[in-house]
Structures are given as C-alpha cells and as structure tokens.
PDB file of C-alpha atoms in Angstrom:
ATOM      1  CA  UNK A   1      -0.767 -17.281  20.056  1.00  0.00           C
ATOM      2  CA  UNK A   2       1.596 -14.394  20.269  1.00  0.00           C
ATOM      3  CA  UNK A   3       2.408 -12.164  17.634  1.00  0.00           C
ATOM      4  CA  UNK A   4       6.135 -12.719  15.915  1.00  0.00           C
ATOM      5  CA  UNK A   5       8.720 -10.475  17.170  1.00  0.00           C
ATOM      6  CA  UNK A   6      11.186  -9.149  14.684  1.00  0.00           C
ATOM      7  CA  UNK A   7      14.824  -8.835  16.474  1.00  0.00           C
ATOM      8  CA  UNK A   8      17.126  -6.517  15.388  1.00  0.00           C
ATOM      9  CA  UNK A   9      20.987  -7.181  15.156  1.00  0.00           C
ATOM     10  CA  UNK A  10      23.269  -7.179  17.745  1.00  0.00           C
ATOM     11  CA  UNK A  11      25.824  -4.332  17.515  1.00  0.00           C
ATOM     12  CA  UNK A  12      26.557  -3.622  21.448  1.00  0.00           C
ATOM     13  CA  UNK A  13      30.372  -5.154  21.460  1.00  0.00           C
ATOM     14  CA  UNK A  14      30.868  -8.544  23.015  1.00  0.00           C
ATOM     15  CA  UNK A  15      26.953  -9.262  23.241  1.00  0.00           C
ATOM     16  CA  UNK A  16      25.909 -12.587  22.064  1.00  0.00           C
ATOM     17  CA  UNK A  17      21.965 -11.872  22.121  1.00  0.00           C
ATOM     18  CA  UNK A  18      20.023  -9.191  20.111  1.00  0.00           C
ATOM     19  CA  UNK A  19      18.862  -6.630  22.996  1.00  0.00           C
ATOM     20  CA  UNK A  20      15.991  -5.178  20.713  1.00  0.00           C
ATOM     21  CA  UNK A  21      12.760  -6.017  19.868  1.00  0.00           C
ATOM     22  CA  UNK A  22       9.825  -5.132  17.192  1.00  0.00           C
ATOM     23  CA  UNK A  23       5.940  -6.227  17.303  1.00  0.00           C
ATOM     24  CA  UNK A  24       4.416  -6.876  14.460  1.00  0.00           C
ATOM     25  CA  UNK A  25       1.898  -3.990  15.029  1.00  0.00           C
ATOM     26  CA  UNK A  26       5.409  -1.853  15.589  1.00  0.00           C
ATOM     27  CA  UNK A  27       6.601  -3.309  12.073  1.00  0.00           C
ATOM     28  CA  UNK A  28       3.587  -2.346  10.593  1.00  0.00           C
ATOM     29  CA  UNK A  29       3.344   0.945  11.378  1.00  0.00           C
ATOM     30  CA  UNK A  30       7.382   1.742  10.962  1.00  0.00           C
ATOM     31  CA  UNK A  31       6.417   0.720   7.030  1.00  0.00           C
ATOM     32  CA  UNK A  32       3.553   2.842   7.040  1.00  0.00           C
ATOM     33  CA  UNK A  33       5.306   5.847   8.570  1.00  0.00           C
ATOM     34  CA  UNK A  34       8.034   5.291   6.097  1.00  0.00           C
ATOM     35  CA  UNK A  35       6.203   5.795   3.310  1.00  0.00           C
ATOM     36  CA  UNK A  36       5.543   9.126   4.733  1.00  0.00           C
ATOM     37  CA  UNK A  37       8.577  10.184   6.009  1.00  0.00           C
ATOM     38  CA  UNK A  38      11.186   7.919   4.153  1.00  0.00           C
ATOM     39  CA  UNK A  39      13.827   6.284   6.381  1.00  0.00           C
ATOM     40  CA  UNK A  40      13.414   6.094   9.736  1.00  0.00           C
ATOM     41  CA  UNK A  41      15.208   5.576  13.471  1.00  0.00           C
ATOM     42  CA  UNK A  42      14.520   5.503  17.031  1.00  0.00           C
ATOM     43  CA  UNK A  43      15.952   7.384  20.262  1.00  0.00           C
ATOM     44  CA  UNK A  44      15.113   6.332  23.953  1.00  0.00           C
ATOM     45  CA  UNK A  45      16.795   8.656  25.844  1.00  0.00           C
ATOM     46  CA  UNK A  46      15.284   8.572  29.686  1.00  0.00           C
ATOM     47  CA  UNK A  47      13.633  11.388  31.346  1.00  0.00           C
ATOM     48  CA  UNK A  48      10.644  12.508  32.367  1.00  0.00           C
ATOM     49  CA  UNK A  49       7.276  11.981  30.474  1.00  0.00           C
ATOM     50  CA  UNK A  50       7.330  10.792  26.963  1.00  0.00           C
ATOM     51  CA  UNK A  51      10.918  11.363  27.276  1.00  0.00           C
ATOM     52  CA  UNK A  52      10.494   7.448  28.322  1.00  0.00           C
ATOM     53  CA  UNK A  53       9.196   6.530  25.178  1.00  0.00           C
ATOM     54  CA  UNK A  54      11.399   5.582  22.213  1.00  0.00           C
ATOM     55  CA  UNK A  55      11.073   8.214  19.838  1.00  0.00           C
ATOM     56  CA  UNK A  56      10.608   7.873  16.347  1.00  0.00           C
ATOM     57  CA  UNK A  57      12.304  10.177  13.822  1.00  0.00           C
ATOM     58  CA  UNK A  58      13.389  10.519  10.197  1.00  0.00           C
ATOM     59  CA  UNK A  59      16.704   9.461  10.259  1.00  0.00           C
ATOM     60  CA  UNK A  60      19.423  11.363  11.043  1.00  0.00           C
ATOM     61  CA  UNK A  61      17.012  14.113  12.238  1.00  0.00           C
ATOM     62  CA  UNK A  62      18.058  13.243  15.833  1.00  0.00           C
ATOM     63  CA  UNK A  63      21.629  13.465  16.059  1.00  0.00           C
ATOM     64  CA  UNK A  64      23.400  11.336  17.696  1.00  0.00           C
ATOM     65  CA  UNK A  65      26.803  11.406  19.438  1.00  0.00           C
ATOM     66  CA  UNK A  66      29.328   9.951  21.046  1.00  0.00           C
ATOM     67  CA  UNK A  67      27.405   8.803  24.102  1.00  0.00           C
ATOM     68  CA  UNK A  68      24.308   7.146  22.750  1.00  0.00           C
ATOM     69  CA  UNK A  69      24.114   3.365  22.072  1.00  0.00           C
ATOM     70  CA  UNK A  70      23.472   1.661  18.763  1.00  0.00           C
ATOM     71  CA  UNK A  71      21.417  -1.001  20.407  1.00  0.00           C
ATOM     72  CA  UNK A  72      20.555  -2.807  17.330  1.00  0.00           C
ATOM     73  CA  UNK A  73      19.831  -2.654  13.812  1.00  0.00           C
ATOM     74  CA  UNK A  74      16.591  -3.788  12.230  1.00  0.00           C
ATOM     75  CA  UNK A  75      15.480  -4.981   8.560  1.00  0.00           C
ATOM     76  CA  UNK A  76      12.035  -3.946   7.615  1.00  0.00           C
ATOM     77  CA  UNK A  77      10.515  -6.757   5.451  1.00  0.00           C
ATOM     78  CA  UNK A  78       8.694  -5.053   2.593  1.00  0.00           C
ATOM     79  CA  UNK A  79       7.964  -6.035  -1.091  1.00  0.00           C
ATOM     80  CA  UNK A  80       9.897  -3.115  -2.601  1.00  0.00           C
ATOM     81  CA  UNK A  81      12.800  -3.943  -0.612  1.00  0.00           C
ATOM     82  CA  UNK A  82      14.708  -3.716   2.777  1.00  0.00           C
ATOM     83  CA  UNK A  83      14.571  -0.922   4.594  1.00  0.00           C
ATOM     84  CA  UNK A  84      17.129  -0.258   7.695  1.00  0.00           C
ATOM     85  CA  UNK A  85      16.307   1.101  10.800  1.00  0.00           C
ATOM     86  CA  UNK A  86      18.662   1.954  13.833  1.00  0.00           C
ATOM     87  CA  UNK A  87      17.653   2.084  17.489  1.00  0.00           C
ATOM     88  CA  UNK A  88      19.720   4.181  19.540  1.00  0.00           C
ATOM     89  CA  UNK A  89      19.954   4.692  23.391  1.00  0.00           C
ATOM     90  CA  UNK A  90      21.642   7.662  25.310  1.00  0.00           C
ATOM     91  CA  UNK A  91      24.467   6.315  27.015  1.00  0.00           C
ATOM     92  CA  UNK A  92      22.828   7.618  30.841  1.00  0.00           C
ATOM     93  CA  UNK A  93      19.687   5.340  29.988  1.00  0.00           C
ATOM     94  CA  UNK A  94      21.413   2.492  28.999  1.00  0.00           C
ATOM     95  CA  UNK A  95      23.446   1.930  32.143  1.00  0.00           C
ATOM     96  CA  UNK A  96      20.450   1.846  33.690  1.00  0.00           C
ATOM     97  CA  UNK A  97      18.836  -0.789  31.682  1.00  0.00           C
ATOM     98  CA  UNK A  98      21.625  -2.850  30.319  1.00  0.00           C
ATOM     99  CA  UNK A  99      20.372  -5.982  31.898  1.00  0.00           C
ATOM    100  CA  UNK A 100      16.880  -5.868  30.283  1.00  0.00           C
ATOM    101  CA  UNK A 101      15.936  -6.670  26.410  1.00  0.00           C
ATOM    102  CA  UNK A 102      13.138  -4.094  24.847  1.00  0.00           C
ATOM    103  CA  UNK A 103      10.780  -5.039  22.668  1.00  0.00           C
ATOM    104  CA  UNK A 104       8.540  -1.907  21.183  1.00  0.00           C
ATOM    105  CA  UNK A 105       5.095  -2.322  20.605  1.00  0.00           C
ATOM    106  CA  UNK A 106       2.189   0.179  19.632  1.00  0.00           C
ATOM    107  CA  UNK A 107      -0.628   1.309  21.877  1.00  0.00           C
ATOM    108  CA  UNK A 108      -3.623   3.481  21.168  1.00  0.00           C
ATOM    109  CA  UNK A 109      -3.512   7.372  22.168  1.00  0.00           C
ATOM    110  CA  UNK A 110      -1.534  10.210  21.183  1.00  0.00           C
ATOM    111  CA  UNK A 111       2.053  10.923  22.822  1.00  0.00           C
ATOM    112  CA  UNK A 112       3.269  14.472  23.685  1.00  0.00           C
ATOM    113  CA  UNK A 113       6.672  14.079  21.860  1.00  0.00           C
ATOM    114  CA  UNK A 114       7.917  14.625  18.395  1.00  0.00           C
ATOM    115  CA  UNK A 115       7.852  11.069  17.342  1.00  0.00           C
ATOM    116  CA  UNK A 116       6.645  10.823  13.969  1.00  0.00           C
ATOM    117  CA  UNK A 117       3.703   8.545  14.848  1.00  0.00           C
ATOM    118  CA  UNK A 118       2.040  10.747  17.200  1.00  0.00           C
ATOM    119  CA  UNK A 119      -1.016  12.409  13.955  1.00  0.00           C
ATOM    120  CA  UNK A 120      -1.286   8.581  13.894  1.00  0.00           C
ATOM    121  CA  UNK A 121      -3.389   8.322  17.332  1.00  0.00           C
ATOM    122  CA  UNK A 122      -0.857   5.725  18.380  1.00  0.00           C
ATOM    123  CA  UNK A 123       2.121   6.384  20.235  1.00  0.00           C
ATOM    124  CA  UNK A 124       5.548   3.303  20.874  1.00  0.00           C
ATOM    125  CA  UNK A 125       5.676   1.770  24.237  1.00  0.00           C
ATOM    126  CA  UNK A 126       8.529   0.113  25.004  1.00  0.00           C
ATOM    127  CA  UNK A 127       8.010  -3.708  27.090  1.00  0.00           C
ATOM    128  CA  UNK A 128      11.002  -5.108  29.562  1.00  0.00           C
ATOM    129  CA  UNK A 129      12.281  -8.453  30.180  1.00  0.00           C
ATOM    130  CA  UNK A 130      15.468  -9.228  31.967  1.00  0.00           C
ATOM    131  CA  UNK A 131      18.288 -10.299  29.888  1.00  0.00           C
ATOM    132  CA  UNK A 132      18.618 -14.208  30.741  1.00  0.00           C
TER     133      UNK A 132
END
C-alpha cells in the first residue's frame, strides 16, 4: 500500500489542482528538521547538479523575488501545532515543468547543496507525474 501523500495548497492563479506533493518520509523529516532549525521552506531552482534538487532552507533564508513561483503551501501536522511551509520555484524552471505535479520524497545519501537536511545522510528528491 502506498504511503499518504500530503498536498499542499494551490496558490498558482487559475489552477484548480494542488501541483505539490509531500511523502510521508518527507513530512517526517521537515518536522524533525524544524525542530532544529525552526520554520522552514523549499527552492527548486534548475541547474546543474543538486541545483535539481529542491532545497531546503530556514525560511526566508533564500530570498525570493519577483520571478520565482509560490507553487504551493503546505500544513505540517504536528501535536504542538501547525506549522507552514512554502515551496517555491524559479520562474525559468517552472516553464519548463508546468505540466508536471512534484511530489518530494527522501532518499538515503548526502547531497552537495546547502539544504538543511544534508548532516542528516538523506538528501529530497523530487518525483514527476504529468498534470492530468
């Protein structure tokens, strides 16, 4: 049986479908990392390398601007309360994948990039579907 995927809310104007995804393993770790790092919000901004991965960052330590996509917003279920997360795009990357929904997910091994997770010895992956 597959794991339940937390969707995040749909904030990309005239969508009808949420175009962002969480694992449970992702959820899990997001509320572990916040207890470390307090809240939290992720970048995918293209490129080479782990420059493909969504990064992970205390929020508002990435900045973003006038280009970049709020894709969706997520609530993090936990027992001393929500806790918000934004996932952001650049604006270059999305027109590349604005027909596909993302879901992120956690794999083993350590990513080169400055995503909070990475002293974990996991590292988000982000998973593609077409948009139906």
């Amino acid at each position: 049986m597959a794991a339940a995927l937390l969707d995040a809310s749909i904030t990309v104007p005239e969508e009808t479908q949420s175009r962002v995804a969480l694992t449970a393993a992702a959820v899990d770790l997001l509320l572990l990392l916040w207890q470390r790092h307090g809240p939290l919000m992720f970048h995918q901004s293209g490129g080479c390398c782990d420059g493909s991965s969504p990064m992970c960052f205390p929020a508002g330590e990435f900045l973003t601007g006038d280009q970049d996509v709020l894709l969706g917003r997520f609530e993090l279920a936990d027992p001393a309360g929500s806790k918000p997360l934004e996932f952001w795009m650049s604006g270059e990357q999305f027109t590349h994948w604005r027909h596909t929904h993302l879901t992120v997910d956690v794999v083993p091994g350590r990513g080169s990039g400055f995503s909070v997770e990475a002293p974990e010895g996991v590292r988000f992956l982000i998973r593609s579907r077409l948009i139906d």
